[in-house]
C-alpha atoms as a printed R data frame, in Angstrom:
    type eleno elety resid chain resno      x      y       z
1   ATOM     1    CA   LYS     A     1  9.337 79.101   7.267
2   ATOM     2    CA   LYS     A     2 12.696 77.429   6.720
3   ATOM     3    CA   LYS     A     3 12.454 74.507   9.148
4   ATOM     4    CA   LEU     A     4  9.482 72.199   9.614
5   ATOM     5    CA   LYS     A     5  8.967 69.111  11.776
6   ATOM     6    CA   ILE     A     6  5.850 66.999  11.162
7   ATOM     7    CA   SER     A     7  5.106 64.377  13.794
8   ATOM     8    CA   GLY     A     8  2.358 61.988  14.778
9   ATOM     9    CA   ARG     A     9  1.904 58.272  15.211
10  ATOM    10    CA   GLU     A    10 -0.596 58.227  12.349
11  ATOM    11    CA   LEU     A    11  1.568 60.190   9.894
12  ATOM    12    CA   ALA     A    12  0.924 58.456   6.551
13  ATOM    13    CA   SER     A    13  1.514 61.173   3.963
14  ATOM    14    CA   VAL     A    14  3.031 64.601   3.472
15  ATOM    15    CA   PRO     A    15  0.388 67.359   3.794
16  ATOM    16    CA   GLU     A    16 -0.082 68.984   0.369
17  ATOM    17    CA   GLN     A    17  0.465 72.513   1.716
18  ATOM    18    CA   VAL     A    18  4.065 71.609   2.652
19  ATOM    19    CA   PHE     A    19  5.035 71.652  -1.025
20  ATOM    20    CA   GLY     A    20  4.101 75.324  -1.229
21  ATOM    21    CA   LEU     A    21  6.883 76.242   1.225
22  ATOM    22    CA   ASP     A    22  9.432 76.908  -1.495
23  ATOM    23    CA   GLN     A    23 11.957 78.428   0.943
24  ATOM    24    CA   LEU     A    24 11.935 75.350   3.201
25  ATOM    25    CA   GLN     A    25 15.455 74.134   4.049
26  ATOM    26    CA   VAL     A    26 14.860 71.482   6.743
27  ATOM    27    CA   LEU     A    27 12.026 68.955   6.639
28  ATOM    28    CA   GLU     A    28 11.800 66.366   9.411
29  ATOM    29    CA   MET     A    29  9.273 63.526   9.310
30  ATOM    30    CA   SER     A    30 10.914 61.015  11.664
31  ATOM    31    CA   PRO     A    31 10.046 59.939  15.209
32  ATOM    32    CA   GLU     A    32 12.398 60.987  17.984
33  ATOM    33    CA   ARG     A    33 15.534 58.837  17.872
34  ATOM    34    CA   GLU     A    34 15.061 57.527  21.389
35  ATOM    35    CA   SER     A    35 11.461 56.432  20.747
36  ATOM    36    CA   CYS     A    36 10.238 53.086  19.388
37  ATOM    37    CA   LEU     A    37  7.694 54.714  17.104
38  ATOM    38    CA   ARG     A    38  7.435 54.080  13.391
39  ATOM    39    CA   TYR     A    39  5.400 56.391  11.191
40  ATOM    40    CA   GLN     A    40  3.189 55.001   8.430
41  ATOM    41    CA   MET     A    41  4.405 56.829   5.322
42  ATOM    42    CA   GLU     A    42  4.948 54.387   2.434
43  ATOM    43    CA   LEU     A    43  5.694 56.786  -0.398
44  ATOM    44    CA   LEU     A    44  7.584 60.048  -0.697
45  ATOM    45    CA   PRO     A    45  5.494 62.122  -3.177
46  ATOM    46    CA   ARG     A    46  6.984 63.291  -6.471
47  ATOM    47    CA   ASP     A    47  6.067 66.826  -5.429
48  ATOM    48    CA   ILE     A    48  9.137 66.733  -3.177
49  ATOM    49    CA   SER     A    49 10.855 68.195  -6.262
50  ATOM    50    CA   ARG     A    50  9.105 71.506  -5.554
51  ATOM    51    CA   LEU     A    51 11.206 72.032  -2.408
52  ATOM    52    CA   LYS     A    52 14.279 73.154  -4.326
53  ATOM    53    CA   ASN     A    53 15.965 74.738  -1.286
54  ATOM    54    CA   LEU     A    54 15.947 71.658   0.962
55  ATOM    55    CA   THR     A    55 19.306 70.957   2.584
56  ATOM    56    CA   LEU     A    56 18.200 68.438   5.239
57  ATOM    57    CA   LEU     A    57 15.525 65.743   4.794
58  ATOM    58    CA   TYR     A    58 14.862 63.307   7.661
59  ATOM    59    CA   MET     A    59 12.613 60.304   6.934
60  ATOM    60    CA   ASP     A    60 13.899 57.576   9.270
61  ATOM    61    CA   SER     A    61 11.506 55.014  10.769
62  ATOM    62    CA   ASN     A    62  8.650 55.171   8.291
63  ATOM    63    CA   ASN     A    63  7.315 52.434   5.988
64  ATOM    64    CA   LEU     A    64  8.889 53.792   2.814
65  ATOM    65    CA   LYS     A    65  9.074 51.247  -0.006
66  ATOM    66    CA   LYS     A    66 10.173 53.557  -2.789
67  ATOM    67    CA   ILE     A    67 11.977 56.851  -3.322
68  ATOM    68    CA   PRO     A    68 10.867 58.780  -6.448
69  ATOM    69    CA   ALA     A    69 13.309 59.765  -9.183
70  ATOM    70    CA   GLU     A    70 12.420 63.389  -8.431
71  ATOM    71    CA   ILE     A    71 14.695 63.212  -5.361
72  ATOM    72    CA   GLY     A    72 17.519 63.947  -7.785
73  ATOM    73    CA   THR     A    73 16.213 67.479  -8.376
74  ATOM    74    CA   LEU     A    74 17.039 68.543  -4.785
75  ATOM    75    CA   ARG     A    75 20.468 69.822  -5.761
76  ATOM    76    CA   HIS     A    76 21.033 71.632  -2.427
77  ATOM    77    CA   LEU     A    77 20.431 68.508  -0.313
78  ATOM    78    CA   GLU     A    78 23.302 67.841   2.109
79  ATOM    79    CA   ARG     A    79 21.847 65.254   4.496
80  ATOM    80    CA   LEU     A    80 19.316 62.513   3.758
81  ATOM    81    CA   THR     A    81 18.242 59.967   6.379
82  ATOM    82    CA   LEU     A    82 16.238 56.926   5.240
83  ATOM    83    CA   SER     A    83 17.124 54.344   7.894
84  ATOM    84    CA   ASN     A    84 14.536 51.909   9.292
85  ATOM    85    CA   ASN     A    85 12.311 51.709   6.219
86  ATOM    86    CA   HIS     A    86 11.515 48.983   3.655
87  ATOM    87    CA   LEU     A    87 13.568 50.178   0.692
88  ATOM    88    CA   SER     A    88 14.819 47.480  -1.682
89  ATOM    89    CA   SER     A    89 16.327 49.877  -4.232
90  ATOM    90    CA   LEU     A    90 17.263 53.503  -4.780
91  ATOM    91    CA   PRO     A    91 16.720 55.600  -7.929
92  ATOM    92    CA   ALA     A    92 19.706 56.193 -10.188
93  ATOM    93    CA   GLU     A    93 18.850 59.900 -10.059
94  ATOM    94    CA   MET     A    94 20.365 60.074  -6.569
95  ATOM    95    CA   GLY     A    95 23.692 60.426  -8.319
96  ATOM    96    CA   ALA     A    96 22.713 64.034  -9.079
97  ATOM    97    CA   LEU     A    97 22.854 64.992  -5.365
98  ATOM    98    CA   GLN     A    98 26.394 66.285  -5.605
99  ATOM    99    CA   ARG     A    99 26.172 68.329  -2.367
100 ATOM   100    CA   LEU     A   100 25.069 65.311  -0.316
101 ATOM   101    CA   HIS     A   101 27.639 64.523   2.398
102 ATOM   102    CA   SER     A   102 25.626 62.300   4.770
103 ATOM   103    CA   LEU     A   103 23.406 59.393   3.682
104 ATOM   104    CA   HIS     A   104 21.767 57.048   6.221
105 ATOM   105    CA   LEU     A   105 20.360 53.769   4.837
106 ATOM   106    CA   ALA     A   106 20.650 51.422   7.809
107 ATOM   107    CA   ASN     A   107 18.037 48.703   8.349
108 ATOM   108    CA   ASN     A   108 16.360 48.525   4.949
109 ATOM   109    CA   SER     A   109 16.169 45.674   2.422
110 ATOM   110    CA   LEU     A   110 18.926 46.711   0.016
111 ATOM   111    CA   THR     A   111 21.057 43.909  -1.420
112 ATOM   112    CA   GLU     A   112 23.850 45.933  -3.033
113 ATOM   113    CA   LEU     A   113 25.408 49.373  -2.963
114 ATOM   114    CA   PRO     A   114 23.740 51.250  -5.851
115 ATOM   115    CA   ALA     A   115 26.167 52.461  -8.521
116 ATOM   116    CA   SER     A   116 24.581 55.929  -8.425
117 ATOM   117    CA   VAL     A   117 25.657 56.356  -4.787
118 ATOM   118    CA   CYS     A   118 29.259 55.970  -5.903
119 ATOM   119    CA   GLN     A   119 28.917 59.175  -7.934
120 ATOM   120    CA   LEU     A   120 28.268 61.288  -4.831
121 ATOM   121    CA   ARG     A   121 31.719 62.842  -4.588
122 ATOM   122    CA   SER     A   122 30.869 65.066  -1.596
123 ATOM   123    CA   LEU     A   123 29.698 62.147   0.547
124 ATOM   124    CA   THR     A   124 31.587 61.887   3.859
125 ATOM   125    CA   PHE     A   125 29.234 59.639   5.869
126 ATOM   126    CA   LEU     A   126 27.533 56.523   4.498
127 ATOM   127    CA   ASP     A   127 25.623 54.151   6.788
128 ATOM   128    CA   MET     A   128 24.404 50.938   5.123
129 ATOM   129    CA   SER     A   129 24.385 48.697   8.175
130 ATOM   130    CA   ASP     A   130 21.890 45.838   8.431
131 ATOM   131    CA   ASN     A   131 20.828 45.777   4.774
132 ATOM   132    CA   LYS     A   132 21.922 42.254   3.776
133 ATOM   133    CA   ILE     A   133 24.297 43.717   1.193
134 ATOM   134    CA   GLY     A   134 26.201 40.940  -0.552
135 ATOM   135    CA   THR     A   135 28.624 42.879  -2.760
136 ATOM   136    CA   ILE     A   136 30.348 46.257  -2.861
137 ATOM   137    CA   PRO     A   137 31.000 47.426  -6.461
138 ATOM   138    CA   SER     A   138 34.446 48.603  -7.470
139 ATOM   139    CA   SER     A   139 32.898 51.980  -8.349
140 ATOM   140    CA   ILE     A   140 33.014 52.790  -4.631
141 ATOM   141    CA   ARG     A   141 36.448 54.253  -5.390
142 ATOM   142    CA   HIS     A   142 34.651 57.365  -6.712
143 ATOM   143    CA   LEU     A   143 33.622 58.331  -3.154
144 ATOM   144    CA   GLU     A   144 36.910 60.157  -2.734
145 ATOM   145    CA   LYS     A   145 35.822 62.237   0.273
146 ATOM   146    CA   LEU     A   146 34.204 59.395   2.214
147 ATOM   147    CA   GLU     A   147 35.267 59.461   5.881
148 ATOM   148    CA   THR     A   148 32.782 57.094   7.544
149 ATOM   149    CA   LEU     A   149 31.436 53.844   6.048
150 ATOM   150    CA   LEU     A   150 29.255 51.578   8.210
151 ATOM   151    CA   LEU     A   151 28.591 48.087   6.792
152 ATOM   152    CA   LEU     A   152 27.748 46.076   9.901
153 ATOM   153    CA   PHE     A   153 25.303 43.153   9.837
154 ATOM   154    CA   ASN     A   154 25.332 42.447   6.106
155 ATOM   155    CA   SER     A   155 26.285 39.429   3.954
156 ATOM   156    CA   LEU     A   156 29.640 40.575   2.584
157 ATOM   157    CA   GLU     A   157 31.981 37.727   1.643
158 ATOM   158    CA   SER     A   158 34.682 39.970   0.185
159 ATOM   159    CA   LEU     A   159 35.707 43.598  -0.252
160 ATOM   160    CA   PRO     A   160 36.822 45.069  -3.601
161 ATOM   161    CA   GLU     A   161 40.463 46.137  -3.828
162 ATOM   162    CA   ASP     A   162 39.140 49.584  -4.787
163 ATOM   163    CA   ILE     A   163 37.928 50.180  -1.242
164 ATOM   164    CA   CYS     A   164 41.608 50.633  -0.356
165 ATOM   165    CA   LEU     A   165 41.664 53.784  -2.521
166 ATOM   166    CA   LEU     A   166 39.399 55.590  -0.045
167 ATOM   167    CA   ARG     A   167 42.350 57.188   1.720
168 ATOM   168    CA   ASN     A   168 40.160 59.661   3.653
169 ATOM   169    CA   LEU     A   169 38.368 56.875   5.547
170 ATOM   170    CA   HIS     A   170 38.546 57.363   9.318
171 ATOM   171    CA   THR     A   171 35.898 54.833  10.322
172 ATOM   172    CA   LEU     A   172 35.065 51.573   8.528
173 ATOM   173    CA   TRP     A   173 32.822 49.162  10.430
174 ATOM   174    CA   LEU     A   174 32.679 45.647   8.972
175 ATOM   175    CA   GLY     A   175 31.437 43.587  11.909
176 ATOM   176    CA   ASN     A   176 29.077 40.633  11.519
177 ATOM   177    CA   ASN     A   177 29.589 39.831   7.840
178 ATOM   178    CA   HIS     A   178 31.058 36.716   6.147
179 ATOM   179    CA   LEU     A   179 34.542 38.069   5.410
180 ATOM   180    CA   ARG     A   180 37.325 35.474   5.278
181 ATOM   181    CA   SER     A   181 40.006 37.771   3.875
182 ATOM   182    CA   LEU     A   182 40.857 41.424   3.312
183 ATOM   183    CA   PRO     A   183 42.246 43.034   0.145
184 ATOM   184    CA   ALA     A   184 46.032 42.928  -0.069
185 ATOM   185    CA   SER     A   185 46.210 46.748   0.011
186 ATOM   186    CA   PHE     A   186 44.028 47.113   3.096
187 ATOM   187    CA   GLY     A   187 47.005 48.299   5.129
188 ATOM   188    CA   GLU     A   188 47.154 51.415   2.942
189 ATOM   189    CA   LEU     A   189 44.130 52.834   4.793
190 ATOM   190    CA   VAL     A   190 46.460 54.600   7.192
191 ATOM   191    CA   ASN     A   191 43.953 57.279   8.227
192 ATOM   192    CA   LEU     A   192 41.636 54.803   9.944
193 ATOM   193    CA   ASP     A   193 41.210 55.476  13.640
194 ATOM   194    CA   TRP     A   194 42.466 52.158  14.980
195 ATOM   195    CA   GLY     A   195 41.929 53.066  18.632
196 ATOM   196    CA   TYR     A   196 43.928 51.688  21.549
197 ATOM   197    CA   ASN     A   197 43.003 48.022  21.797
198 ATOM   198    CA   TYR     A   198 40.527 47.452  19.014
199 ATOM   199    CA   CYS     A   199 40.472 48.455  15.387
200 ATOM   200    CA   SER     A   200 37.787 50.930  14.319
201 ATOM   201    CA   CYS     A   201 36.975 48.471  11.527
202 ATOM   202    CA   ASN     A   202 35.151 46.323  14.080
203 ATOM   203    CA   PHE     A   203 35.931 42.921  12.506
204 ATOM   204    CA   GLU     A   204 34.055 41.000  15.188
205 ATOM   205    CA   GLY     A   205 31.661 38.399  13.797
206 ATOM   206    CA   ASN     A   206 33.675 37.627  10.650
207 ATOM   207    CA   PRO     A   207 35.464 34.266  10.023
208 ATOM   208    CA   LEU     A   208 38.692 36.071   9.074
209 ATOM   209    CA   GLU     A   209 41.622 33.890   8.031
210 ATOM   210    CA   SER     A   210 43.797 36.287   6.031
211 ATOM   211    CA   PRO     A   211 44.906 38.197   8.024
212 ATOM   212    CA   PRO     A   212 43.792 36.507  11.234
213 ATOM   213    CA   PRO     A   213 41.878 38.694  13.757
214 ATOM   214    CA   GLU     A   214 44.899 39.157  16.023
215 ATOM   215    CA   VAL     A   215 46.823 40.787  13.149
216 ATOM   216    CA   CYS     A   216 43.912 43.025  12.155
217 ATOM   217    CA   SER     A   217 43.578 44.412  15.659
218 ATOM   218    CA   ARG     A   218 47.162 45.723  15.613
219 ATOM   219    CA   GLY     A   219 46.631 48.321  12.907
220 ATOM   220    CA   PRO     A   220 47.547 49.055   9.275
221 ATOM   221    CA   GLU     A   221 51.293 48.465   9.642
222 ATOM   222    CA   GLU     A   222 50.772 44.899  10.856
223 ATOM   223    CA   ILE     A   223 48.287 44.191   8.062
224 ATOM   224    CA   ARG     A   224 50.655 45.637   5.477
225 ATOM   225    CA   ASP     A   225 53.557 43.547   6.808
226 ATOM   226    CA   TYR     A   226 51.366 40.448   6.775
227 ATOM   227    CA   PHE     A   227 50.665 40.736   3.057
228 ATOM   228    CA   LEU     A   228 54.225 41.827   2.237
229 ATOM   229    CA   SER     A   229 55.542 38.635   3.855
230 ATOM   230    CA   PHE     A   230 53.985 36.633   0.995
231 ATOM   231    CA   HIS     A   231 56.104 38.472  -1.566
232 ATOM   232    CA   ARG     A   232 59.512 38.177   0.077
């Protein structure tokens, strides 16, 4: 069996026999996306390391408080969804998941972007919305392949200049933070999908002063010209 979905309102743990399915590639233990259910699992067992062939692991909408270090042994993992849990930290061993390209962490209790995440060079989609993140480390520049970064509903007061080195970014959502300014090189993110009338960055809900919101909505060229005007 290569794909397994375990469901049930009372789901509180992973059945022991699951860890004997050494050819398992997809393991889903999340309620349907359109439902309001939350499962009861608080801990992902260390035996998860026995599922060496896992490529997809879905654990949204549980009560997870901790992810074991053994998650780093799943070297084939490509997609990991942990949104809507109670995680306050992530193990450093996640940096070993070099095939991971999609990581969902929305609606947890994280306060910063873990340095180990910045080592995931294959990552193309990172959702950390609604986590109360206060800072983004400069090591984010290592996510060279990142295409989508969602940071809505956090506590960001500034962005590191290094975020402007993520030239493959197509979508960067920053709405509902505490941003008053953008990095001077922000206009270099020319691959962002700015849309027709509204920037894909979604700046709404920020007290932006430099550049002002009307400049941001016009796209990278206007932002670049705004900062260049200070050096003429």
